[in-house]
Coordinates of C-alpha atoms in Angstrom, one line a residue:
M1 CA -25.0 55.3 12.0
S2 CA -24.3 54.7 15.7
K3 CA -23.5 57.7 17.9
Q4 CA -20.9 58.0 20.7
N5 CA -22.1 58.6 24.2
K6 CA -20.4 60.4 27.1
N7 CA -18.4 57.3 28.0
N8 CA -17.1 57.1 24.4
K9 CA -19.2 54.0 24.0
E10 CA -21.5 53.6 21.0
K11 CA -25.1 54.1 21.8
L12 CA -27.4 51.1 22.0
V13 CA -30.9 52.1 21.0
I14 CA -33.6 50.7 23.3
F15 CA -36.8 50.0 21.4
D16 CA -39.6 49.2 23.8
T17 CA -42.6 47.3 22.3
T18 CA -44.5 46.6 25.6
L19 CA -47.5 48.5 24.3
R20 CA -47.5 46.5 21.0
D21 CA -45.9 43.1 21.1
G22 CA -46.3 42.9 24.9
E23 CA -50.0 43.6 24.6
Q24 CA -50.3 40.6 22.3
S25 CA -49.9 38.4 25.3
P26 CA -53.3 36.7 25.9
G27 CA -55.1 38.8 28.5
A28 CA -52.6 41.7 28.4
S29 CA -55.0 44.1 26.5
M30 CA -54.7 47.7 27.7
T31 CA -57.0 50.7 27.4
K32 CA -56.0 53.9 25.9
E33 CA -55.6 55.6 29.3
E34 CA -53.4 52.7 30.5
K35 CA -51.2 52.9 27.4
V36 CA -50.7 56.6 28.0
R37 CA -49.8 55.9 31.7
I38 CA -47.2 53.3 30.7
A39 CA -45.9 55.5 27.9
K40 CA -45.2 58.4 30.3
Q41 CA -43.4 56.0 32.6
L42 CA -41.3 54.7 29.7
E43 CA -40.4 58.3 28.9
K44 CA -39.2 58.7 32.4
L45 CA -37.2 55.5 32.0
Q46 CA -35.7 57.2 28.9
V47 CA -36.3 54.5 26.3
D48 CA -35.4 55.8 22.8
V49 CA -38.2 54.3 20.8
L50 CA -41.7 53.4 22.0
E51 CA -43.8 51.1 19.7
A52 CA -47.2 52.2 20.8
G53 CA -49.3 49.8 18.8
F54 CA -50.7 48.6 15.5
P55 CA -52.9 51.5 14.3
A56 CA -54.7 49.6 11.6
A57 CA -55.8 46.8 14.0
S58 CA -58.8 48.8 15.2
E59 CA -60.1 52.3 15.7
G60 CA -59.3 51.9 19.4
D61 CA -55.7 51.0 18.7
F62 CA -55.4 53.9 16.3
E63 CA -56.7 56.3 18.9
A64 CA -54.4 54.8 21.6
V65 CA -51.3 55.3 19.4
K66 CA -52.4 58.8 18.6
A67 CA -52.9 59.6 22.3
V68 CA -49.4 58.2 23.2
A69 CA -47.9 60.3 20.4
S70 CA -49.6 63.4 21.9
A71 CA -48.6 62.6 25.5
V72 CA -44.9 62.1 25.3
E73 CA -42.1 64.5 24.1
D74 CA -38.7 62.9 24.6
V75 CA -39.2 59.6 23.0
T76 CA -39.8 58.5 19.4
V77 CA -43.3 57.0 19.0
C78 CA -43.5 54.2 16.5
G79 CA -46.5 52.6 14.8
L80 CA -46.5 49.1 13.3
A81 CA -47.7 48.5 9.7
R82 CA -47.8 45.6 7.4
A83 CA -46.6 46.4 3.8
L84 CA -50.1 47.5 2.9
E85 CA -51.5 50.9 1.9
N86 CA -54.1 51.2 4.6
D87 CA -51.7 50.0 7.4
I88 CA -49.1 52.6 6.4
V89 CA -51.5 55.5 6.1
K90 CA -53.1 54.6 9.5
A91 CA -49.7 54.4 11.1
G92 CA -48.6 57.7 9.5
E93 CA -51.7 59.5 10.8
A94 CA -51.5 58.0 14.3
I95 CA -47.8 59.1 14.9
N96 CA -48.4 62.5 13.4
P97 CA -48.8 64.4 16.7
A98 CA -45.4 63.0 18.0
N99 CA -42.3 65.2 18.2
S100 CA -40.5 62.3 16.7
G101 CA -42.3 59.5 14.8
R102 CA -41.4 56.2 13.2
I103 CA -43.2 53.7 11.0
H104 CA -42.2 50.1 11.4
T105 CA -43.2 48.1 8.4
F106 CA -42.6 44.4 7.7
I107 CA -43.1 41.5 5.3
A108 CA -42.2 37.8 5.6
T109 CA -39.1 36.6 3.8
S110 CA -38.8 32.9 4.7
P111 CA -39.7 30.4 2.0
I112 CA -42.5 28.9 4.1
H113 CA -44.0 32.2 4.8
M114 CA -43.7 33.6 1.3
E115 CA -45.2 30.4 -0.2
M116 CA -47.8 29.4 2.4
K117 CA -48.9 32.7 3.9
L118 CA -48.2 35.5 1.5
R119 CA -48.5 33.4 -1.7
M120 CA -46.0 35.7 -3.3
T121 CA -42.8 35.1 -5.2
P122 CA -39.4 36.3 -3.9
D123 CA -39.4 39.1 -6.6
Q124 CA -42.8 40.2 -5.5
V125 CA -41.8 40.3 -1.9
V126 CA -38.8 42.5 -2.7
E127 CA -40.9 44.8 -4.8
R128 CA -43.5 45.1 -2.0
A129 CA -40.9 45.7 0.7
V130 CA -39.3 48.6 -1.3
W131 CA -42.8 50.1 -2.0
A132 CA -43.7 49.9 1.7
V133 CA -40.6 51.7 2.8
K134 CA -41.0 54.4 0.2
R135 CA -44.7 54.9 1.1
A136 CA -43.8 55.1 4.8
R137 CA -41.3 57.9 4.0
D138 CA -44.2 60.0 2.7
F139 CA -45.1 60.4 6.5
T140 CA -41.6 60.3 8.2
D141 CA -38.0 59.9 7.3
N142 CA -37.6 57.5 10.3
V143 CA -38.6 54.1 8.8
E144 CA -37.9 50.7 10.2
F145 CA -38.1 47.5 8.1
S146 CA -38.4 43.9 9.4
P147 CA -38.0 40.8 7.3
E148 CA -40.4 38.6 9.3
D149 CA -39.1 35.1 10.1
A150 CA -35.6 36.3 9.2
G151 CA -34.1 33.4 11.2
R152 CA -35.5 30.9 8.7
S153 CA -34.9 33.0 5.6
D154 CA -32.3 32.2 2.9
I155 CA -29.2 34.4 3.7
D156 CA -28.7 35.4 0.1
F157 CA -32.3 36.5 -0.3
L158 CA -32.2 38.3 3.1
C159 CA -29.2 40.3 1.9
R160 CA -31.0 41.2 -1.3
V161 CA -34.1 42.4 0.4
I162 CA -32.3 44.4 3.1
E163 CA -30.0 46.1 0.6
A164 CA -33.0 47.1 -1.5
V165 CA -35.0 48.6 1.4
I166 CA -31.9 50.5 2.7
D167 CA -31.6 52.0 -0.8
A168 CA -35.3 52.9 -0.6
G169 CA -34.8 54.8 2.6
A170 CA -35.1 52.4 5.6
T171 CA -33.0 53.8 8.5
T172 CA -33.4 50.8 10.8
I173 CA -33.2 47.1 9.8
N174 CA -34.7 44.8 12.4
I175 CA -33.9 41.1 12.4
P176 CA -36.6 39.1 14.3
D177 CA -36.2 35.7 15.8
T178 CA -39.9 35.3 15.2
V179 CA -40.3 31.8 16.8
G180 CA -37.5 31.9 19.3
Y181 CA -35.6 29.2 17.5
N182 CA -32.1 30.7 17.3
I183 CA -29.0 29.9 19.5
P184 CA -26.8 32.9 20.5
E185 CA -23.7 31.9 18.5
Q186 CA -25.9 31.3 15.4
F187 CA -27.8 34.5 15.8
G188 CA -24.7 36.6 16.3
E189 CA -23.1 35.0 13.2
L190 CA -26.3 36.0 11.2
F191 CA -25.7 39.6 12.1
H192 CA -22.0 39.4 11.3
Q193 CA -22.9 38.0 7.8
L194 CA -25.5 40.6 7.1
L195 CA -23.3 43.5 8.2
T196 CA -20.4 42.2 6.2
R197 CA -22.1 41.1 3.0
I198 CA -24.6 44.0 2.5
P199 CA -22.8 46.8 0.7
N200 CA -24.9 49.6 2.2
S201 CA -25.3 48.2 5.8
D202 CA -23.5 51.2 7.2
K203 CA -26.4 53.4 6.1
A204 CA -28.8 51.8 8.7
I205 CA -28.9 50.7 12.3
F206 CA -29.4 46.9 12.6
S207 CA -31.7 45.7 15.3
A208 CA -32.5 42.5 17.2
H209 CA -36.0 41.4 18.1
C210 CA -36.0 38.0 19.9
H211 CA -38.7 35.8 21.4
N212 CA -38.0 33.6 24.5
D213 CA -39.4 30.3 23.5
L214 CA -36.2 28.5 24.4
G215 CA -35.3 31.0 27.2
L216 CA -32.6 32.6 25.1
A217 CA -34.1 35.9 24.1
T218 CA -31.7 38.0 26.2
A219 CA -28.7 35.9 25.3
N220 CA -29.6 36.1 21.6
S221 CA -30.1 39.8 21.8
L222 CA -26.7 40.3 23.5
A223 CA -25.0 38.1 20.9
A224 CA -26.5 40.3 18.2
V225 CA -25.2 43.4 20.0
K226 CA -21.7 41.9 20.3
A227 CA -21.8 41.2 16.5
G228 CA -22.8 44.8 15.6
A229 CA -26.5 45.3 16.3
R230 CA -27.1 48.8 17.7
Q231 CA -30.8 48.5 18.6
V232 CA -32.5 45.9 20.8
E233 CA -36.3 45.5 20.7
C234 CA -37.6 44.4 24.1
T235 CA -40.5 44.7 26.6
I236 CA -40.8 45.4 30.3
N237 CA -40.7 42.1 32.4
G238 CA -40.2 40.2 29.1
L239 CA -43.9 40.5 28.4
G240 CA -45.1 39.0 25.1
E241 CA -47.0 36.3 23.5
R242 CA -46.1 32.6 24.1
A243 CA -42.9 32.7 26.3
G244 CA -42.5 36.4 25.9
N245 CA -39.9 38.8 24.4
T246 CA -36.5 40.0 25.4
A247 CA -36.7 41.6 28.8
L248 CA -35.6 45.3 28.7
E249 CA -34.3 45.3 32.2
E250 CA -32.0 42.3 31.6
V251 CA -30.4 43.7 28.4
V252 CA -29.9 47.2 29.9
M253 CA -28.4 45.9 33.1
A254 CA -26.2 43.3 31.3
V255 CA -24.7 46.0 29.1
R256 CA -24.4 48.5 32.0
T257 CA -22.8 45.9 34.4
R258 CA -20.5 44.4 31.8
Q259 CA -18.9 47.6 30.4
D260 CA -15.7 45.6 30.3
Y261 CA -17.2 43.4 27.7
F262 CA -19.6 45.5 25.6
D263 CA -18.5 48.6 23.6
V264 CA -22.0 50.1 23.9
D265 CA -24.2 51.7 26.5
T266 CA -27.8 53.0 26.7
R267 CA -29.3 56.2 28.0
I268 CA -31.8 54.3 30.2
N269 CA -32.4 55.8 33.7
T270 CA -32.0 52.5 35.5
R271 CA -33.5 53.8 38.7
E272 CA -36.9 53.9 37.0
I273 CA -36.7 50.2 36.1
L274 CA -38.5 48.8 39.2
A275 CA -41.3 51.4 39.0
T276 CA -41.9 50.7 35.4
S277 CA -41.9 46.9 36.0
R278 CA -44.5 47.3 38.7
L279 CA -46.8 49.6 36.7
V280 CA -46.8 47.2 33.7
S281 CA -47.4 44.2 36.0
N282 CA -50.3 45.9 37.7
I283 CA -52.0 47.1 34.5
T284 CA -51.6 43.8 32.6
G285 CA -52.2 41.5 35.5
F286 CA -49.0 39.5 34.7
M287 CA -47.3 39.1 38.0
V288 CA -43.5 39.1 38.2
Q289 CA -42.0 35.9 39.5
P290 CA -40.0 36.4 42.8
N291 CA -36.8 35.1 41.3
K292 CA -37.0 37.2 38.1
A293 CA -33.7 38.8 37.3
I294 CA -33.5 42.5 38.2
V295 CA -37.1 43.2 39.2
G296 CA -38.2 40.0 41.1
A297 CA -38.8 40.4 44.8
N298 CA -35.9 38.0 45.5
A299 CA -33.5 39.5 43.0
F300 CA -31.3 41.0 45.7
A301 CA -32.3 38.8 48.7
H302 CA -29.8 36.6 50.4
E303 CA -30.8 33.8 52.7
S304 CA -27.7 31.6 52.7
G305 CA -25.6 32.3 55.7
I306 CA -22.4 32.3 53.6
H307 CA -23.9 34.8 51.2
Q308 CA -25.2 37.1 54.0
D309 CA -21.9 37.1 55.7
G310 CA -20.1 37.9 52.4
V311 CA -22.5 40.7 51.5
L312 CA -22.2 42.3 55.0
K313 CA -18.4 42.3 54.7
H314 CA -18.3 43.5 51.1
R315 CA -21.4 43.8 48.9
E316 CA -19.6 42.8 45.7
T317 CA -18.8 39.4 47.0
Y318 CA -22.3 38.2 46.0
E319 CA -23.9 41.2 44.3
I320 CA -22.9 42.4 40.9
M321 CA -25.4 45.3 40.9
R322 CA -26.6 47.8 43.5
A323 CA -30.3 47.2 44.2
Q324 CA -30.8 51.0 44.5
D325 CA -29.5 51.4 40.9
V326 CA -32.6 49.7 39.5
G327 CA -35.1 51.4 41.8
W328 CA -35.1 49.4 45.1
H329 CA -34.9 51.5 48.2
D330 CA -33.0 51.0 51.5
N331 CA -35.4 53.1 53.6
K332 CA -38.7 51.3 53.2
M333 CA -40.6 52.4 56.3
V334 CA -41.3 56.0 55.7
L335 CA -44.6 57.3 57.0
G336 CA -47.3 56.7 59.6
K337 CA -50.7 58.0 60.7
H338 CA -49.2 61.2 62.1
S339 CA -47.3 62.1 58.9
G340 CA -48.5 65.4 57.3
R341 CA -49.4 66.3 53.7
S342 CA -45.9 67.8 53.0
A343 CA -44.1 64.7 54.1
F344 CA -46.5 62.6 52.0
K345 CA -45.9 64.8 49.0
A346 CA -42.2 64.8 49.5
R347 CA -42.0 61.0 49.7
L348 CA -44.0 60.6 46.5
K349 CA -41.6 62.9 44.8
E350 CA -38.6 60.8 46.0
L351 CA -40.3 57.7 44.6
G352 CA -40.8 59.4 41.3
I353 CA -44.6 59.5 41.6
E354 CA -46.0 62.7 40.0
L355 CA -49.7 63.7 40.5
E356 CA -50.9 66.0 37.8
T357 CA -53.4 68.0 39.7
E358 CA -54.0 69.3 43.2
E359 CA -57.2 67.3 43.3
A360 CA -55.4 64.1 42.6
L361 CA -52.9 64.9 45.4
N362 CA -55.7 65.6 47.9
D363 CA -57.4 62.3 46.9
A364 CA -54.2 60.4 47.3
F365 CA -53.5 62.0 50.7
R366 CA -57.1 61.1 51.9
R367 CA -56.5 57.5 50.8
F368 CA -53.1 57.5 52.6
K369 CA -54.8 58.7 55.9
E370 CA -57.4 56.0 55.6
L371 CA -54.7 53.4 55.0
A372 CA -52.7 54.7 58.0
D373 CA -55.7 54.2 60.3
R374 CA -55.7 50.5 59.3
K375 CA -51.9 49.9 58.8
H376 CA -49.5 51.2 61.4
E377 CA -46.3 51.1 59.2
I378 CA -46.5 52.6 55.7
Y379 CA -43.8 51.4 53.3
D380 CA -42.8 52.7 49.9
E381 CA -44.5 49.7 48.2
D382 CA -47.7 50.6 50.1
L383 CA -47.6 54.2 48.7
Q384 CA -47.0 52.9 45.1
A385 CA -49.9 50.4 45.5
L386 CA -52.1 53.2 46.9
I387 CA -51.4 55.5 43.9
T388 CA -51.9 52.7 41.4
D389 CA -55.2 51.7 43.0
A390 CA -56.4 55.4 42.9
N391 CA -55.5 55.5 39.2
N392 CA -57.3 52.2 38.5
Q393 CA -60.5 53.3 40.2
R394 CA -60.7 56.5 38.2
V395 CA -62.1 54.8 35.1
E396 CA -63.2 57.3 32.5
N397 CA -66.5 55.5 32.1
D398 CA -67.4 54.9 35.7
Y399 CA -70.5 53.0 34.9
Y400 CA -70.3 50.7 38.0
R401 CA -69.3 51.8 41.4
L402 CA -69.1 49.9 44.7
V403 CA -71.2 51.4 47.4
A404 CA -71.2 48.7 50.1
L405 CA -69.9 45.2 50.7
E406 CA -70.8 42.8 53.5
V407 CA -69.5 39.2 53.7
G408 CA -69.9 36.4 56.2
T409 CA -68.6 33.0 56.8
G410 CA -68.1 30.5 59.6
T411 CA -67.5 26.9 60.4
G412 CA -70.4 24.9 59.0
E413 CA -71.9 27.9 57.3
R414 CA -72.1 28.7 53.6
P415 CA -70.1 31.8 52.8
H416 CA -72.3 34.7 51.6
A417 CA -72.1 38.3 50.4
K418 CA -74.3 41.3 50.2
V419 CA -73.3 44.0 47.6
T420 CA -74.7 47.4 46.8
L421 CA -73.6 48.9 43.5
W422 CA -74.1 52.3 41.9
I423 CA -75.1 51.7 38.3
N424 CA -75.3 54.7 36.0
G425 CA -77.1 56.8 38.7
Q426 CA -79.0 54.2 40.6
E427 CA -78.2 51.9 43.5
Q428 CA -79.0 48.2 43.3
T429 CA -78.4 45.5 46.0
A430 CA -78.2 41.8 45.9
E431 CA -77.1 38.8 48.0
A432 CA -75.6 35.4 47.1
E433 CA -73.7 32.5 48.4
G434 CA -70.5 30.9 47.1
G435 CA -67.6 28.5 47.7
G436 CA -65.8 31.3 49.6
V437 CA -66.4 34.9 50.4
V438 CA -64.6 36.1 47.2
D439 CA -66.6 33.7 45.1
A440 CA -69.8 34.8 46.9
T441 CA -68.9 38.5 46.2
F442 CA -68.3 37.9 42.5
K443 CA -71.6 35.9 42.2
T444 CA -73.4 38.7 43.9
I445 CA -72.0 41.4 41.6
E446 CA -72.9 39.3 38.6
K447 CA -76.4 38.8 40.0
I448 CA -76.8 42.6 39.8
V449 CA -75.0 43.4 36.5
D450 CA -75.5 40.1 34.5
S451 CA -72.5 41.0 32.3
G452 CA -72.3 37.7 30.5
A453 CA -68.5 37.7 31.0
S454 CA -66.5 34.7 32.0
L455 CA -63.8 34.9 34.7
E456 CA -60.5 33.9 33.0
L457 CA -58.1 34.8 35.9
Y458 CA -58.1 35.8 39.5
S459 CA -54.8 36.4 41.2
V460 CA -53.6 37.9 44.5
S461 CA -50.2 39.1 45.6
N462 CA -49.1 40.9 48.8
V463 CA -47.3 44.2 48.5
T464 CA -45.2 43.8 51.7
N465 CA -44.8 41.2 54.4
G466 CA -47.2 40.9 57.3
T467 CA -50.9 40.1 57.8
D468 CA -51.8 43.7 57.5
S469 CA -50.1 44.0 54.0
I470 CA -52.0 45.5 51.1
G471 CA -53.2 42.9 48.8
E472 CA -53.2 43.5 45.0
T473 CA -55.7 41.6 43.1
T474 CA -56.2 41.1 39.3
V475 CA -59.4 39.9 37.7
R476 CA -59.4 39.0 34.0
L477 CA -62.8 38.9 32.2
E478 CA -63.6 37.7 28.7
K479 CA -66.7 38.5 26.7
G480 CA -67.3 37.9 23.0
G481 CA -63.5 37.6 22.3
R482 CA -62.7 40.8 24.3
I483 CA -60.4 40.4 27.3
V484 CA -59.9 43.0 30.0
N485 CA -58.0 43.2 33.2
G486 CA -59.2 44.8 36.4
Q487 CA -57.1 45.7 39.4
G488 CA -57.8 46.5 43.0
S489 CA -55.8 47.0 46.2
D490 CA -56.7 47.0 49.9
T491 CA -55.7 45.6 53.2
D492 CA -59.0 43.7 53.0
I493 CA -58.5 41.1 50.3
V494 CA -62.2 40.6 49.7
L495 CA -62.7 44.4 49.2
A496 CA -59.7 44.5 46.9
S497 CA -61.2 41.6 44.9
A498 CA -64.5 43.4 44.5
K499 CA -62.8 46.6 43.4
A500 CA -60.8 44.6 40.8
Y501 CA -63.9 42.9 39.4
I502 CA -65.8 46.2 39.1
N503 CA -62.7 47.8 37.5
A504 CA -62.8 45.1 34.9
L505 CA -66.5 45.5 34.3
N506 CA -66.1 49.2 33.7
K507 CA -63.4 48.5 31.1
L508 CA -65.6 46.0 29.5
V509 CA -68.3 48.7 29.1
D510 CA -65.8 51.3 27.9
E511 CA -63.2 49.6 25.8
D512 CA -63.4 49.8 22.0
E513 CA -63.3 46.5 20.3
K514 CA -59.8 45.8 19.0
A515 CA -58.1 43.1 17.0
H516 CA -54.4 42.2 17.2
P517 CA -52.4 42.0 14.0
Q518 CA -51.5 38.6 12.8
A519 CA -47.8 39.6 13.2
H520 CA -45.4 37.8 15.3
L521 CA -42.3 39.9 15.0

């Protein structure tokens, strides 16, 4: 069922599950608006399938999947569903607005899962799997089936289940390495066996979904591709529960770079990889390690004299990819305080940043001018941080708003803060001391709002080098089992921290309660 692309290579379908499996990372919960923002960027990246969530998990997740389905046009929107009536109906209703929709249904097939979790016999599992696929086809003819814990399933039973669901109408068969246990050679051989032994395997696209518990998710996925898989399920930055999922950027660039080895290619617009990575990192609060392949800050940096000399003489001596091909830019210093609105707008367009309204552009330009008064040299990364911060601060339920912040500290003095907040139409002010000025600021905010939330994470990263760099802060709050992330950016790290804390508080007020599926595909 694979198609040829313009290079006469078979198409490798990229199935992005950042919004579903990636969101299952503890603390990576996203609001509906954040999911839509990421979905639109994934559309620019040109992923083929976007798994937007698990509609039956909660009303909030249902509405988020529906919103994503309404917001994108050139990508298939997928909803996850267990092999249960309510799950499938919810998924079908959620993806209904999409130009192209898919239902991804699953049931466990390993002996330990069937016996201990499902308490079903093998015959009952086959019957339920076939029923689920047929029921899903009442909503869409694009149905994916996953035998959960396939890596520990009996190969004969796996062949039986897959053959049955393909006959029932499944168009994609996903083989998950649910617990990240497989080794590349072993996983590749599993695909070879399935594609060889199942009589109707040519009627469906086979897919790999790997977890990174042993650091082998990308290697296992590529082994599956080499053995005949024509879809890879992955996430931006390898986001996911436990050690994460297969990293989209690694698979895409491995296939693109090694066209001499792989007989497939993707339609991914690789120049959007870095922008997508940064957006996901900022929204989820999961920072990208500097030496992360493709998207890490040091991915294309050379400090060794031998390496530097080689790269200067001929780039390919030590670089197998061009940094620009994944979104890094040569010309980083672009604007200053005397730059006009037209230059600002043009640079945003070059960076792929699109503002939907004139009001949003005016607000962004005002913020740029304020930043230029404090920071002499404005870099591309500064512009991206500025726009992201503007989006973060425009919370739909703007219940809390920072009006004023004063902090003080000195040798032998206890750090203190004074904060004024606008709360649902009224201003309130308080003061408090703390172990540092950020701690004092957070305690003062809590003295006013008394949210009852606990601080789970506070992290800071600099956008560029230099003491005047914009600092990006992430605050993670937990209350009653609900976890939210808040973000803030500013050249003043205390102000950025306060903005992040208030951003999280607004999400805590606004977010619908949601529960993640007990699925570990």
